[in-house]
Backbone as JSON Lines, residues from 0, in Angstrom:
{"i":0,"aa":"M","n":[26.97,8.31,-10.6],"ca":[25.87,7.66,-9.97],"c":[24.82,8.73,-9.61]}
{"i":1,"aa":"V","n":[23.67,9.18,-9.04],"ca":[23.07,10.05,-8.42],"c":[21.87,9.35,-7.56]}
{"i":2,"aa":"A","n":[21.54,9.33,-6.55],"ca":[20.72,8.82,-5.97],"c":[19.97,9.72,-5.19]}
{"i":3,"aa":"D","n":[18.56,9.84,-5.08],"ca":[17.93,10.82,-4.67],"c":[16.2,10.69,-4.26]}
{"i":4,"aa":"G","n":[16.37,10.62,-2.65],"ca":[15.23,10.57,-1.57],"c":[14.26,11.26,-1.78]}
{"i":5,"aa":"V","n":[13.07,10.6,-2.08],"ca":[11.51,10.68,-2.17],"c":[11.13,11.28,-1.26]}
{"i":6,"aa":"S","n":[10.94,12.93,-1.29],"ca":[9.98,13.67,-0.2],"c":[8.95,12.53,0.01]}
{"i":7,"aa":"R","n":[8.78,12.96,1.8],"ca":[7.18,12.74,2.77],"c":[6.54,13.6,3.36]}
{"i":8,"aa":"T","n":[5.56,12.81,3.83],"ca":[4.87,13.96,3.67],"c":[4.96,14.44,5.4]}
{"i":9,"aa":"K","n":[4.63,15.71,5.75],"ca":[4.76,16.28,7.57],"c":[4.11,15.51,8.08]}
{"i":10,"aa":"N","n":[4.63,14.79,9.66],"ca":[3.61,14.61,10.3],"c":[3.23,14.87,11.13]}
{"i":11,"aa":"E","n":[2.7,14.48,12.58],"ca":[1.66,15.09,13.12],"c":[2.32,16.29,13.86]}
{"i":12,"aa":"Q","n":[3.52,16.41,13.72],"ca":[4.08,18.0,14.5],"c":[4.46,18.52,13.48]}
{"i":13,"aa":"G","n":[3.62,18.72,12.49],"ca":[3.86,19.69,10.93],"c":[5.71,19.94,11.01]}
{"i":14,"aa":"D","n":[6.12,18.26,11.03],"ca":[7.83,18.88,10.7],"c":[7.9,17.07,9.93]}
{"i":15,"aa":"Y","n":[9.16,17.47,8.93],"ca":[9.69,15.66,8.19],"c":[9.99,15.17,9.13]}
{"i":16,"aa":"P","n":[10.48,14.27,9.22],"ca":[10.79,12.86,10.11],"c":[11.94,13.04,10.28]}
{"i":17,"aa":"Y","n":[13.24,13.08,11.49],"ca":[14.29,13.22,11.84],"c":[15.3,12.0,12.31]}
{"i":18,"aa":"P","n":[15.45,11.02,12.3],"ca":[16.65,11.29,11.01],"c":[15.7,10.95,9.44]}
{"i":19,"aa":"S","n":[15.69,11.76,7.99],"ca":[15.22,11.44,7.23],"c":[14.79,9.84,6.85]}
{"i":20,"aa":"P","n":[13.91,9.56,6.09],"ca":[14.03,8.45,5.5],"c":[14.4,8.11,4.16]}
{"i":21,"aa":"A","n":[13.92,9.49,3.96],"ca":[14.72,9.68,2.8],"c":[15.84,9.92,2.11]}
{"i":22,"aa":"L","n":[16.52,10.66,3.13],"ca":[18.04,10.42,3.3],"c":[18.76,9.31,3.56]}
{"i":23,"aa":"M","n":[18.0,7.95,4.13],"ca":[18.66,6.96,4.26],"c":[18.02,6.36,3.25]}
{"i":24,"aa":"A","n":[17.56,6.39,2.69],"ca":[17.13,5.36,1.69],"c":[18.14,6.15,0.47]}
{"i":25,"aa":"S","n":[18.17,7.23,0.16],"ca":[19.17,7.62,-1.07],"c":[20.11,6.95,-0.39]}
{"i":26,"aa":"K","n":[21.13,6.8,0.49],"ca":[22.04,6.94,0.72],"c":[22.37,4.95,0.85]}
{"i":27,"aa":"V","n":[22.08,4.35,0.97],"ca":[21.69,3.3,1.43],"c":[21.63,2.0,-0.26]}
{"i":28,"aa":"A","n":[21.13,3.18,-0.92],"ca":[21.09,2.54,-2.62],"c":[22.2,2.74,-3.5]}
{"i":29,"aa":"S","n":[22.67,3.85,-3.52],"ca":[23.85,4.55,-4.13],"c":[25.38,4.03,-3.21]}
{"i":30,"aa":"E","n":[25.26,3.89,-1.98],"ca":[26.58,2.7,-1.64],"c":[25.95,1.27,-1.94]}
{"i":31,"aa":"A","n":[24.91,0.25,-1.99],"ca":[25.09,-0.69,-2.66],"c":[25.22,-0.69,-4.2]}
{"i":32,"aa":"M","n":[24.36,0.72,-5.22],"ca":[24.62,0.26,-6.48],"c":[25.92,0.64,-6.73]}
{"i":33,"aa":"G","n":[27.0,1.34,-5.92],"ca":[28.02,1.37,-6.29],"c":[29.25,0.58,-5.96]}
{"i":34,"aa":"K","n":[28.25,-0.5,-4.88],"ca":[29.75,-1.85,-4.41],"c":[29.27,-2.44,-5.07]}
{"i":35,"aa":"S","n":[27.95,-3.08,-6.08],"ca":[27.57,-3.52,-7.09],"c":[28.57,-3.61,-8.68]}
{"i":36,"aa":"L","n":[28.79,-2.17,-9.01],"ca":[29.42,-1.77,-10.18],"c":[30.49,-2.08,-9.81]}
{"i":37,"aa":"I","n":[31.35,-1.97,-8.64],"ca":[32.76,-1.25,-8.51],"c":[33.29,-3.31,-8.44]}
{"i":38,"aa":"A","n":[32.38,-4.16,-8.02],"ca":[33.07,-5.05,-8.12],"c":[33.2,-6.06,-9.59]}
{"i":39,"aa":"R","n":[32.51,-5.49,-10.46],"ca":[32.4,-5.65,-11.81],"c":[33.71,-5.67,-12.81]}
{"i":40,"aa":"E","n":[34.61,-6.54,-13.53],"ca":[35.53,-5.37,-14.13],"c":[35.03,-5.04,-15.76]}
{"i":41,"aa":"E","n":[33.69,-6.26,-15.94],"ca":[33.34,-5.07,-17.44],"c":[31.93,-5.28,-16.96]}
{"i":42,"aa":"V","n":[31.12,-4.25,-17.12],"ca":[29.74,-4.26,-17.23],"c":[28.86,-3.62,-18.31]}
{"i":43,"aa":"S","n":[27.67,-4.97,-17.94],"ca":[27.11,-5.15,-19.07],"c":[25.53,-4.12,-18.01]}
{"i":44,"aa":"E","n":[24.47,-4.42,-18.88],"ca":[23.0,-3.86,-18.69],"c":[22.27,-4.63,-18.01]}
{"i":45,"aa":"D","n":[23.14,-5.82,-18.27],"ca":[22.71,-6.62,-16.9],"c":[22.94,-6.52,-15.39]}
{"i":46,"aa":"D","n":[24.49,-5.9,-15.82],"ca":[24.81,-5.6,-14.54],"c":[24.21,-4.29,-14.06]}
{"i":47,"aa":"I","n":[23.8,-3.86,-14.2],"ca":[23.26,-1.99,-14.25],"c":[21.81,-2.35,-13.35]}
{"i":48,"aa":"R","n":[21.24,-3.81,-14.23],"ca":[19.8,-3.61,-13.67],"c":[20.19,-4.72,-12.31]}
{"i":49,"aa":"Q","n":[20.99,-5.32,-12.19],"ca":[21.62,-5.73,-10.46],"c":[22.18,-5.34,-9.63]}
{"i":50,"aa":"A","n":[22.5,-3.79,-10.2],"ca":[23.03,-2.99,-8.74],"c":[21.82,-2.15,-8.27]}
{"i":51,"aa":"F","n":[20.44,-2.38,-9.1],"ca":[19.45,-1.43,-8.65],"c":[18.5,-2.3,-7.6]}
{"i":52,"aa":"A","n":[19.41,-3.54,-8.1],"ca":[17.93,-4.44,-7.48],"c":[18.94,-5.01,-6.4]}
{"i":53,"aa":"D","n":[20.21,-4.25,-6.1],"ca":[21.15,-4.49,-4.78],"c":[20.27,-3.1,-4.18]}
{"i":54,"aa":"G","n":[20.33,-1.81,-5.0],"ca":[19.91,-0.8,-4.14],"c":[18.51,-0.62,-3.1]}
{"i":55,"aa":"N","n":[17.8,-1.58,-4.31],"ca":[16.48,-1.52,-4.46],"c":[16.32,-2.81,-2.7]}
{"i":56,"aa":"T","n":[17.15,-3.99,-2.77],"ca":[17.21,-4.44,-1.4],"c":[18.17,-4.28,-0.23]}
{"i":57,"aa":"A","n":[18.53,-2.92,-0.22],"ca":[19.16,-2.15,0.57],"c":[18.28,-1.29,1.05]}
{"i":58,"aa":"V","n":[17.12,-0.56,0.36],"ca":[16.02,0.06,0.69],"c":[15.11,-0.23,2.1]}
{"i":59,"aa":"R","n":[14.83,-1.81,1.34],"ca":[13.59,-2.85,1.82],"c":[14.17,-3.39,3.39]}
{"i":60,"aa":"K","n":[15.51,-3.1,3.53],"ca":[16.42,-2.87,4.8],"c":[16.09,-2.25,5.7]}
{"i":61,"aa":"V","n":[16.39,-0.74,5.25],"ca":[16.06,0.68,5.79],"c":[14.43,0.39,6.24]}
{"i":62,"aa":"N","n":[13.75,0.24,5.33],"ca":[11.54,-0.12,5.57],"c":[11.77,-0.92,6.53]}
{"i":63,"aa":"E","n":[12.17,-2.54,6.74],"ca":[12.0,-2.89,7.6],"c":[12.57,-2.95,9.19]}
{"i":64,"aa":"A","n":[13.67,-2.0,8.89],"ca":[14.43,-1.6,10.74],"c":[12.98,-0.43,10.84]}
{"i":65,"aa":"L","n":[13.15,-0.25,10.41],"ca":[12.02,1.35,10.43],"c":[10.43,0.6,11.18]}
{"i":66,"aa":"G","n":[10.24,-0.55,10.39],"ca":[8.68,-0.71,11.35],"c":[7.76,-0.27,9.91]}
{"i":67,"aa":"L","n":[8.61,0.11,8.92],"ca":[7.32,0.66,7.45],"c":[7.01,-1.29,6.58]}
{"i":68,"aa":"W","n":[7.57,-1.89,6.64],"ca":[7.34,-2.33,6.04],"c":[6.32,-3.52,6.11]}
{"i":69,"aa":"E","n":[6.19,-3.74,7.49],"ca":[5.04,-4.32,7.78],"c":[3.95,-3.03,8.08]}
{"i":70,"aa":"N","n":[4.41,-2.45,8.6],"ca":[3.02,-0.95,9.07],"c":[3.52,0.09,8.12]}
{"i":71,"aa":"H","n":[2.86,0.6,6.76],"ca":[2.57,1.33,6.25],"c":[1.06,1.81,5.86]}
{"i":72,"aa":"D","n":[1.26,3.22,5.67],"ca":[-0.43,3.88,4.84],"c":[-0.59,3.99,4.26]}
{"i":73,"aa":"Y","n":[0.59,4.7,3.21],"ca":[1.28,5.15,2.29],"c":[1.06,6.84,2.47]}
{"i":74,"aa":"Y","n":[0.88,7.35,3.44],"ca":[0.42,8.6,4.13],"c":[1.91,8.94,4.8]}
{"i":75,"aa":"I","n":[1.42,9.27,6.29],"ca":[2.28,9.77,7.0],"c":[3.68,8.35,7.02]}
{"i":76,"aa":"H","n":[3.37,7.41,7.36],"ca":[3.37,6.39,7.72],"c":[4.39,5.06,6.23]}
{"i":77,"aa":"D","n":[4.56,6.02,5.06],"ca":[4.94,5.79,3.87],"c":[6.18,5.08,3.7]}
{"i":78,"aa":"F","n":[6.11,4.18,2.81],"ca":[7.56,3.58,2.55],"c":[9.06,4.61,2.3]}
{"i":79,"aa":"A","n":[10.01,4.57,3.08],"ca":[11.03,5.15,2.09],"c":[11.21,4.98,1.21]}
{"i":80,"aa":"G","n":[11.82,5.63,0.15],"ca":[12.2,5.26,-1.01],"c":[12.89,5.86,-1.77]}
{"i":81,"aa":"A","n":[13.99,5.76,-2.78],"ca":[14.93,7.22,-3.84],"c":[14.39,6.36,-5.32]}
{"i":82,"aa":"V","n":[15.31,7.44,-5.74],"ca":[15.11,7.15,-7.31],"c":[16.53,7.75,-7.78]}
{"i":83,"aa":"A","n":[17.05,6.86,-9.15],"ca":[18.65,6.87,-8.91],"c":[19.06,6.57,-10.28]}
{"i":84,"aa":"S","n":[20.04,7.56,-10.79],"ca":[20.6,6.94,-12.07],"c":[21.71,6.88,-12.4]}
{"i":85,"aa":"C","n":[22.71,5.7,-13.72],"ca":[23.63,6.17,-13.26],"c":[24.18,5.57,-14.88]}
{"i":86,"aa":"A","n":[25.66,6.09,-14.63],"ca":[26.28,5.79,-16.32],"c":[27.55,5.42,-16.48]}
{"i":87,"aa":"I","n":[28.36,4.71,-17.5],"ca":[29.12,4.26,-17.22],"c":[29.59,4.39,-18.58]}
{"i":88,"aa":"E","n":[30.85,5.11,-18.64],"ca":[31.77,4.94,-20.17],"c":[32.47,3.58,-20.61]}
{"i":89,"aa":"K","n":[32.32,3.22,-21.23],"ca":[33.18,1.75,-21.6],"c":[33.68,2.27,-22.96]}
{"i":90,"aa":"G","n":[34.49,1.86,-23.27],"ca":[35.43,1.42,-24.93],"c":[34.3,2.19,-26.03]}
{"i":91,"aa":"G","n":[34.36,3.38,-25.9],"ca":[33.79,4.38,-26.41],"c":[32.48,4.44,-26.45]}
{"i":92,"aa":"E","n":[31.32,3.9,-26.03],"ca":[29.75,3.96,-25.39],"c":[29.6,3.95,-24.24]}
{"i":93,"aa":"I","n":[28.39,4.19,-23.85],"ca":[27.7,4.76,-22.42],"c":[26.89,3.73,-22.39]}
{"i":94,"aa":"I","n":[27.25,2.97,-20.95],"ca":[25.73,2.12,-20.73],"c":[25.39,2.75,-19.4]}
{"i":95,"aa":"Y","n":[23.92,3.33,-19.37],"ca":[23.17,3.44,-18.13],"c":[21.88,3.2,-17.64]}
{"i":96,"aa":"G","n":[21.51,3.88,-16.91],"ca":[19.99,3.15,-15.92],"c":[19.36,3.97,-15.77]}
{"i":97,"aa":"Y","n":[18.26,3.99,-15.03],"ca":[17.72,5.22,-14.58],"c":[16.15,4.48,-14.1]}
{"i":98,"aa":"I","n":[16.34,4.97,-12.9],"ca":[14.87,4.47,-12.62],"c":[13.85,5.75,-11.95]}
{"i":99,"aa":"G","n":[12.96,6.15,-12.35],"ca":[11.65,7.25,-11.52],"c":[12.34,9.02,-12.51]}
{"i":100,"aa":"D","n":[12.58,9.57,-11.49],"ca":[12.83,11.37,-11.9],"c":[14.45,11.37,-12.01]}
{"i":101,"aa":"C","n":[15.11,10.63,-11.22],"ca":[16.73,10.89,-11.79],"c":[17.15,10.38,-13.22]}
{"i":102,"aa":"G","n":[18.11,11.34,-13.95],"ca":[18.33,11.05,-15.25],"c":[19.73,11.05,-15.83]}
{"i":103,"aa":"V","n":[19.72,10.72,-16.67],"ca":[21.13,11.08,-17.78],"c":[20.7,11.4,-19.24]}
{"i":104,"aa":"A","n":[22.21,12.59,-19.32],"ca":[21.76,12.91,-20.49],"c":[23.14,13.1,-21.06]}
{"i":105,"aa":"H","n":[22.89,12.99,-22.54],"ca":[24.08,12.97,-23.46],"c":[24.64,14.21,-23.94]}
{"i":106,"aa":"I","n":[25.63,14.64,-23.79],"ca":[26.19,16.28,-24.0],"c":[27.05,16.54,-24.72]}
{"i":107,"aa":"S","n":[26.81,17.28,-26.29],"ca":[28.49,16.98,-27.05],"c":[29.21,18.53,-26.12]}
{"i":108,"aa":"A","n":[30.23,18.33,-26.87],"ca":[31.45,19.63,-26.07],"c":[30.95,20.5,-26.55]}
{"i":109,"aa":"K","n":[29.99,21.2,-27.32],"ca":[29.55,22.6,-27.55],"c":[28.42,22.88,-26.94]}
{"i":110,"aa":"G","n":[27.98,21.89,-26.12],"ca":[26.48,22.14,-25.26],"c":[25.19,21.81,-25.63]}
{"i":111,"aa":"E","n":[25.61,20.94,-26.26],"ca":[23.87,20.41,-27.43],"c":[23.49,18.84,-27.07]}
{"i":112,"aa":"I","n":[22.63,19.0,-26.64],"ca":[21.84,17.41,-25.99],"c":[21.51,16.68,-26.78]}
{"i":113,"aa":"L","n":[22.3,16.08,-27.0],"ca":[22.18,14.46,-27.71],"c":[21.0,13.52,-28.03]}
{"i":114,"aa":"W","n":[21.0,13.28,-25.84],"ca":[19.89,12.27,-25.77],"c":[19.37,12.1,-24.26]}
{"i":115,"aa":"H","n":[18.55,12.36,-23.82],"ca":[17.99,12.35,-22.19],"c":[17.29,11.33,-22.4]}
{"i":116,"aa":"S","n":[17.51,10.67,-20.96],"ca":[16.19,9.46,-20.38],"c":[14.71,10.9,-20.12]}
{"i":117,"aa":"D","n":[13.73,10.13,-19.91],"ca":[12.55,10.83,-19.78],"c":[12.34,10.49,-18.05]}
{"i":118,"aa":"D","n":[11.58,11.36,-18.03],"ca":[11.19,12.08,-16.23],"c":[9.98,10.66,-15.92]}
{"i":119,"aa":"D","n":[10.09,9.89,-15.47],"ca":[9.04,9.05,-15.59],"c":[8.1,9.58,-14.25]}
{"i":120,"aa":"V","n":[8.36,10.02,-13.28],"ca":[6.98,10.51,-12.7],"c":[6.48,11.42,-13.19]}
{"i":121,"aa":"A","n":[6.4,11.92,-14.05],"ca":[5.64,12.9,-14.91],"c":[4.32,12.63,-14.74]}
{"i":122,"aa":"V","n":[4.52,11.42,-15.04],"ca":[2.9,11.14,-15.18],"c":[1.87,10.9,-13.9]}
{"i":123,"aa":"A","n":[2.62,10.59,-12.63],"ca":[2.09,10.85,-11.3],"c":[2.29,12.55,-10.51]}
{"i":124,"aa":"R","n":[2.86,13.42,-11.59],"ca":[3.37,14.98,-10.39],"c":[1.9,15.5,-9.99]}
{"i":125,"aa":"P","n":[1.27,15.22,-11.57],"ca":[-0.22,16.51,-10.94],"c":[-0.81,15.44,-9.93]}
{"i":126,"aa":"G","n":[-0.69,14.4,-9.6],"ca":[-1.82,14.32,-8.45],"c":[-1.12,14.91,-7.18]}
{"i":127,"aa":"F","n":[-0.39,14.89,-7.17],"ca":[0.4,15.59,-5.54],"c":[0.18,16.78,-5.6]}
{"i":128,"aa":"P","n":[0.06,17.55,-4.17],"ca":[-0.32,18.98,-4.21],"c":[1.01,19.88,-4.74]}
{"i":129,"aa":"P","n":[1.29,20.95,-5.18],"ca":[2.68,21.76,-4.91],"c":[3.05,22.14,-3.89]}
{"i":130,"aa":"M","n":[4.76,21.61,-3.72],"ca":[5.54,21.56,-2.06],"c":[4.74,22.8,-1.82]}
{"i":131,"aa":"E","n":[4.75,23.94,-2.36],"ca":[3.9,24.91,-1.36],"c":[3.2,25.38,-1.14]}
{"i":132,"aa":"E","n":[1.98,23.77,-1.42],"ca":[0.66,23.91,-0.45],"c":[0.49,22.62,-0.12]}
{"i":133,"aa":"R","n":[1.14,21.77,0.06],"ca":[1.19,20.87,0.82],"c":[0.85,21.49,2.58]}
{"i":134,"aa":"P","n":[-0.48,21.16,2.98],"ca":[-0.95,21.29,4.44],"c":[0.44,20.53,5.25]}
{"i":135,"aa":"A","n":[0.28,21.02,6.38],"ca":[0.79,20.18,7.64],"c":[-0.64,19.26,7.85]}
{"i":136,"aa":"F","n":[-0.02,17.99,8.58],"ca":[-1.0,17.03,9.07],"c":[-2.45,17.25,9.42]}
{"i":137,"aa":"A","n":[-2.08,18.58,10.73],"ca":[-2.92,18.36,11.28],"c":[-4.09,19.19,10.33]}
{"i":138,"aa":"S","n":[-3.88,19.96,9.39],"ca":[-4.58,20.69,8.62],"c":[-5.43,20.29,7.28]}
{"i":139,"aa":"A","n":[-4.71,19.12,6.84],"ca":[-5.09,18.44,5.73],"c":[-6.66,18.25,5.85]}
{"i":140,"aa":"T","n":[-6.63,17.98,5.0],"ca":[-8.46,17.29,4.19],"c":[-7.91,16.2,3.85]}
{"i":141,"aa":"D","n":[-9.66,15.58,3.85],"ca":[-9.5,13.7,4.27],"c":[-9.16,13.82,2.47]}
{"i":142,"aa":"K","n":[-9.1,14.8,1.02],"ca":[-9.39,14.34,0.37],"c":[-7.99,14.73,-0.36]}
{"i":143,"aa":"V","n":[-7.08,15.71,0.4],"ca":[-5.84,16.09,0.13],"c":[-5.0,14.66,0.54]}
{"i":144,"aa":"K","n":[-5.37,13.94,1.87],"ca":[-4.94,12.58,2.01],"c":[-5.09,11.33,1.26]}
{"i":145,"aa":"E","n":[-6.5,11.28,0.68],"ca":[-6.52,10.72,-0.56],"c":[-5.61,10.49,-1.81]}
{"i":146,"aa":"R","n":[-5.58,11.98,-2.27],"ca":[-4.57,12.28,-3.36],"c":[-2.96,11.44,-3.13]}
{"i":147,"aa":"F","n":[-2.68,11.9,-1.78],"ca":[-1.47,11.14,-1.67],"c":[-1.47,9.9,-1.72]}
{"i":148,"aa":"V","n":[-2.44,9.05,-0.64],"ca":[-2.21,7.3,-0.73],"c":[-2.67,6.9,-2.46]}
{"i":149,"aa":"K","n":[-3.29,7.59,-3.09],"ca":[-4.21,6.91,-3.95],"c":[-2.22,6.99,-4.89]}
{"i":150,"aa":"V","n":[-2.26,8.0,-5.09],"ca":[-0.39,8.24,-5.98],"c":[0.41,7.69,-5.65]}
{"i":151,"aa":"R","n":[0.17,7.29,-4.16],"ca":[1.79,6.4,-3.73],"c":[1.13,4.8,-3.87]}
{"i":152,"aa":"R","n":[-0.25,4.24,-3.82],"ca":[-0.68,3.15,-3.45],"c":[-1.05,2.93,-4.71]}
{"i":153,"aa":"D","n":[-1.36,3.55,-5.86],"ca":[-1.82,3.1,-6.58],"c":[-0.6,3.3,-8.3]}
{"i":154,"aa":"F","n":[-0.11,4.25,-8.12],"ca":[0.41,4.68,-9.1],"c":[2.35,4.11,-9.0]}
{"i":155,"aa":"R","n":[2.34,3.9,-8.21],"ca":[4.07,3.78,-8.06],"c":[4.34,2.14,-7.55]}
{"i":156,"aa":"N","n":[5.33,1.85,-8.24],"ca":[5.31,0.39,-8.41],"c":[4.59,-0.41,-8.59]}
{"i":157,"aa":"N","n":[3.55,0.33,-9.55],"ca":[2.15,-1.07,-10.27],"c":[2.22,-0.96,-11.16]}
{"i":158,"aa":"P","n":[3.09,-2.31,-12.46],"ca":[3.15,-2.43,-13.23],"c":[2.58,-3.15,-13.97]}
{"i":159,"aa":"T","n":[1.36,-3.91,-13.88],"ca":[0.74,-4.2,-14.04],"c":[-0.76,-3.39,-14.15]}
{"i":160,"aa":"A","n":[-1.04,-2.12,-13.43],"ca":[-1.79,-1.12,-13.85],"c":[-2.3,-1.34,-15.47]}
{"i":161,"aa":"N","n":[-3.66,-0.5,-15.3],"ca":[-3.87,-0.78,-17.54],"c":[-3.83,1.18,-17.14]}
{"i":162,"aa":"Y","n":[-2.83,1.89,-16.67],"ca":[-2.82,2.81,-16.81],"c":[-1.13,3.59,-16.33]}
{"i":163,"aa":"K","n":[-1.14,4.64,-16.85],"ca":[0.82,4.78,-16.37],"c":[1.44,4.8,-15.11]}
{"i":164,"aa":"T","n":[2.54,4.31,-14.6],"ca":[2.79,4.31,-14.0],"c":[4.41,4.58,-13.44]}
{"i":165,"aa":"F","n":[4.97,5.0,-12.74],"ca":[6.33,4.91,-11.95],"c":[6.9,3.97,-11.23]}
{"i":166,"aa":"G","n":[8.02,4.13,-10.73],"ca":[8.87,3.51,-10.31],"c":[9.71,4.19,-9.16]}
{"i":167,"aa":"V","n":[9.93,3.16,-7.94],"ca":[10.6,4.41,-6.97],"c":[11.4,2.44,-6.08]}
{"i":168,"aa":"L","n":[12.44,3.0,-5.66],"ca":[12.94,1.78,-4.98],"c":[12.73,1.88,-3.07]}
{"i":169,"aa":"T","n":[11.93,1.67,-3.52],"ca":[11.14,1.48,-2.06],"c":[11.83,-0.23,-1.47]}
{"i":170,"aa":"G","n":[11.91,-1.41,-1.7],"ca":[12.14,-2.81,-1.37],"c":[11.11,-3.67,-2.57]}
{"i":171,"aa":"E","n":[10.34,-3.01,-2.58],"ca":[9.18,-4.12,-3.18],"c":[9.68,-4.66,-4.55]}
{"i":172,"aa":"D","n":[9.42,-5.35,-4.88],"ca":[10.23,-6.32,-6.1],"c":[10.03,-5.6,-7.04]}
{"i":173,"aa":"T","n":[7.76,-4.91,-7.22],"ca":[8.08,-4.76,-8.34],"c":[8.18,-3.1,-9.09]}
{"i":174,"aa":"A","n":[9.46,-2.39,-8.07],"ca":[10.26,-1.54,-8.21],"c":[11.26,-1.68,-9.41]}
{"i":175,"aa":"L","n":[11.8,-2.84,-9.95],"ca":[12.2,-3.41,-11.11],"c":[11.87,-3.21,-12.15]}
{"i":176,"aa":"A","n":[10.24,-4.11,-12.39],"ca":[9.84,-3.39,-13.78],"c":[9.93,-2.15,-14.18]}
{"i":177,"aa":"Y","n":[10.52,-0.62,-13.13],"ca":[10.93,0.57,-14.17],"c":[11.98,0.66,-14.52]}
{"i":178,"aa":"V","n":[13.42,-0.24,-13.22],"ca":[14.46,-0.17,-14.09],"c":[14.76,-0.1,-15.74]}
{"i":179,"aa":"K","n":[15.4,1.3,-16.18],"ca":[15.54,1.22,-17.94],"c":[17.07,1.77,-17.96]}
{"i":180,"aa":"T","n":[17.06,0.89,-18.61],"ca":[19.07,0.78,-19.24],"c":[18.72,0.77,-21.18]}
{"i":181,"aa":"G","n":[20.22,0.85,-21.29],"ca":[20.64,1.4,-22.46],"c":[22.1,1.74,-23.08]}
{"i":182,"aa":"Q","n":[22.25,1.22,-24.59],"ca":[23.86,1.64,-24.67],"c":[23.67,3.09,-25.33]}
{"i":183,"aa":"R","n":[24.54,3.74,-25.91],"ca":[24.69,5.05,-26.75],"c":[26.41,5.11,-27.0]}
{"i":184,"aa":"V","n":[26.7,4.97,-28.26],"ca":[28.11,5.49,-28.42],"c":[28.51,6.97,-27.98]}
{"i":185,"aa":"Y","n":[30.05,6.88,-27.76],"ca":[30.81,8.11,-26.49],"c":[31.65,8.37,-27.38]}
{"i":186,"aa":"T","n":[31.4,9.85,-27.89],"ca":[32.72,10.09,-28.75],"c":[33.36,10.95,-27.81]}
{"i":187,"aa":"P","n":[35.11,10.99,-27.85],"ca":[35.54,11.69,-26.86],"c":[35.43,13.65,-27.07]}
{"i":188,"aa":"G","n":[34.83,13.97,-25.89],"ca":[34.63,15.33,-25.89],"c":[33.15,15.53,-25.21]}
{"i":189,"aa":"D","n":[32.22,14.47,-25.61],"ca":[31.1,14.7,-25.24],"c":[30.91,14.41,-23.51]}
{"i":190,"aa":"V","n":[30.06,14.75,-23.11],"ca":[29.47,15.09,-21.48],"c":[28.65,14.2,-21.13]}
{"i":191,"aa":"L","n":[28.53,13.54,-20.01],"ca":[28.03,12.53,-19.44],"c":[27.55,13.05,-18.54]}
{"i":192,"aa":"V","n":[26.35,13.02,-18.16],"ca":[25.66,14.48,-16.89],"c":[24.05,13.0,-16.28]}
{"i":193,"aa":"V","n":[24.31,12.47,-15.32],"ca":[23.76,12.21,-14.05],"c":[23.24,13.02,-13.23]}
{"i":194,"aa":"F","n":[21.82,13.01,-13.04],"ca":[21.06,14.19,-12.57],"c":[19.96,13.98,-11.59]}
{"i":195,"aa":"S","n":[19.32,13.98,-10.98],"ca":[18.31,14.62,-9.9],"c":[17.18,14.99,-10.81]}
{"i":196,"aa":"D","n":[16.0,15.75,-9.93],"ca":[15.23,16.37,-10.87],"c":[15.49,17.99,-10.52]}
{"i":197,"aa":"G","n":[16.4,18.39,-9.42],"ca":[16.59,19.32,-8.42],"c":[17.56,20.02,-9.83]}
{"i":198,"aa":"I","n":[18.5,19.49,-10.45],"ca":[18.82,20.21,-11.51],"c":[18.49,19.73,-12.83]}
{"i":199,"aa":"A","n":[17.41,19.1,-13.05],"ca":[17.05,19.05,-14.44],"c":[16.78,20.19,-14.93]}
{"i":200,"aa":"P","n":[16.17,21.36,-14.82],"ca":[16.1,22.64,-15.02],"c":[17.6,22.84,-15.61]}
{"i":201,"aa":"F","n":[18.6,23.2,-15.33],"ca":[19.95,23.53,-15.29],"c":[20.63,22.78,-16.8]}
{"i":202,"aa":"V","n":[19.86,21.81,-16.66],"ca":[20.73,20.53,-17.64],"c":[19.55,20.73,-19.32]}
{"i":203,"aa":"F","n":[18.0,20.98,-19.03],"ca":[17.5,21.31,-20.13],"c":[17.11,22.61,-20.39]}
{"i":204,"aa":"E","n":[17.66,23.8,-19.61],"ca":[17.44,25.02,-20.04],"c":[18.6,26.08,-20.3]}
{"i":205,"aa":"D","n":[19.62,25.79,-19.76],"ca":[20.68,26.58,-19.68],"c":[21.46,26.14,-20.44]}
{"i":206,"aa":"L","n":[21.83,26.59,-21.35],"ca":[22.95,26.18,-22.38],"c":[24.01,26.53,-21.35]}
{"i":207,"aa":"E","n":[24.99,27.66,-21.23],"ca":[26.51,28.03,-20.58],"c":[26.27,26.78,-19.0]}
{"i":208,"aa":"F","n":[25.27,26.42,-18.58],"ca":[25.43,25.29,-17.35],"c":[26.16,24.17,-18.59]}
{"i":209,"aa":"R","n":[25.73,23.57,-19.66],"ca":[25.51,22.59,-20.61],"c":[27.29,22.63,-21.0]}
{"i":210,"aa":"K","n":[27.85,23.64,-21.33],"ca":[29.25,24.47,-21.83],"c":[30.37,23.66,-20.6]}
{"i":211,"aa":"L","n":[29.76,24.07,-19.46],"ca":[31.28,24.21,-18.26],"c":[31.75,22.31,-18.32]}
């Protein structure tokens, strides 16, 4: 299992918040999900979904403690959030779940990608400025601020929209509509990789990495 905190906008001083709400969200989500799954002798797709629900509840408590649940602006004071993926091998089958751009890859002993999950954040990624071009708060234009707000308010955790959207564990109930689960046949010698978006290039582009 892996959970990845969602990057935030720098504050008025040009720094990321400390302690990091993103780190806090990923930590509590992974702990809650792990505890939920370990408590079950037999794991089903429903159990995977419940684990994500437990992780989402844990993130909500972080946002409540930080005062963000009642007072958020989708910009500097946005929700803390995390994306996650997990997979369990059981009796020759893989049971998996994921949300956002954390993923799961099923790789053969030879390094061939047999299957991988989709990057569900890809639909909204063009709406954000590249990381290296994201300005400090003091120099951000109204247009840049509007881009951040629009993506987070209109594209995140908005499953009833008539356009493609994506999910993040923020504590909002609507996040759970984006949890995807499934099962696959697992052959001894295959490799199962759960990964965050930072590891994705190695998974998809580096054959030697997949052979490790």
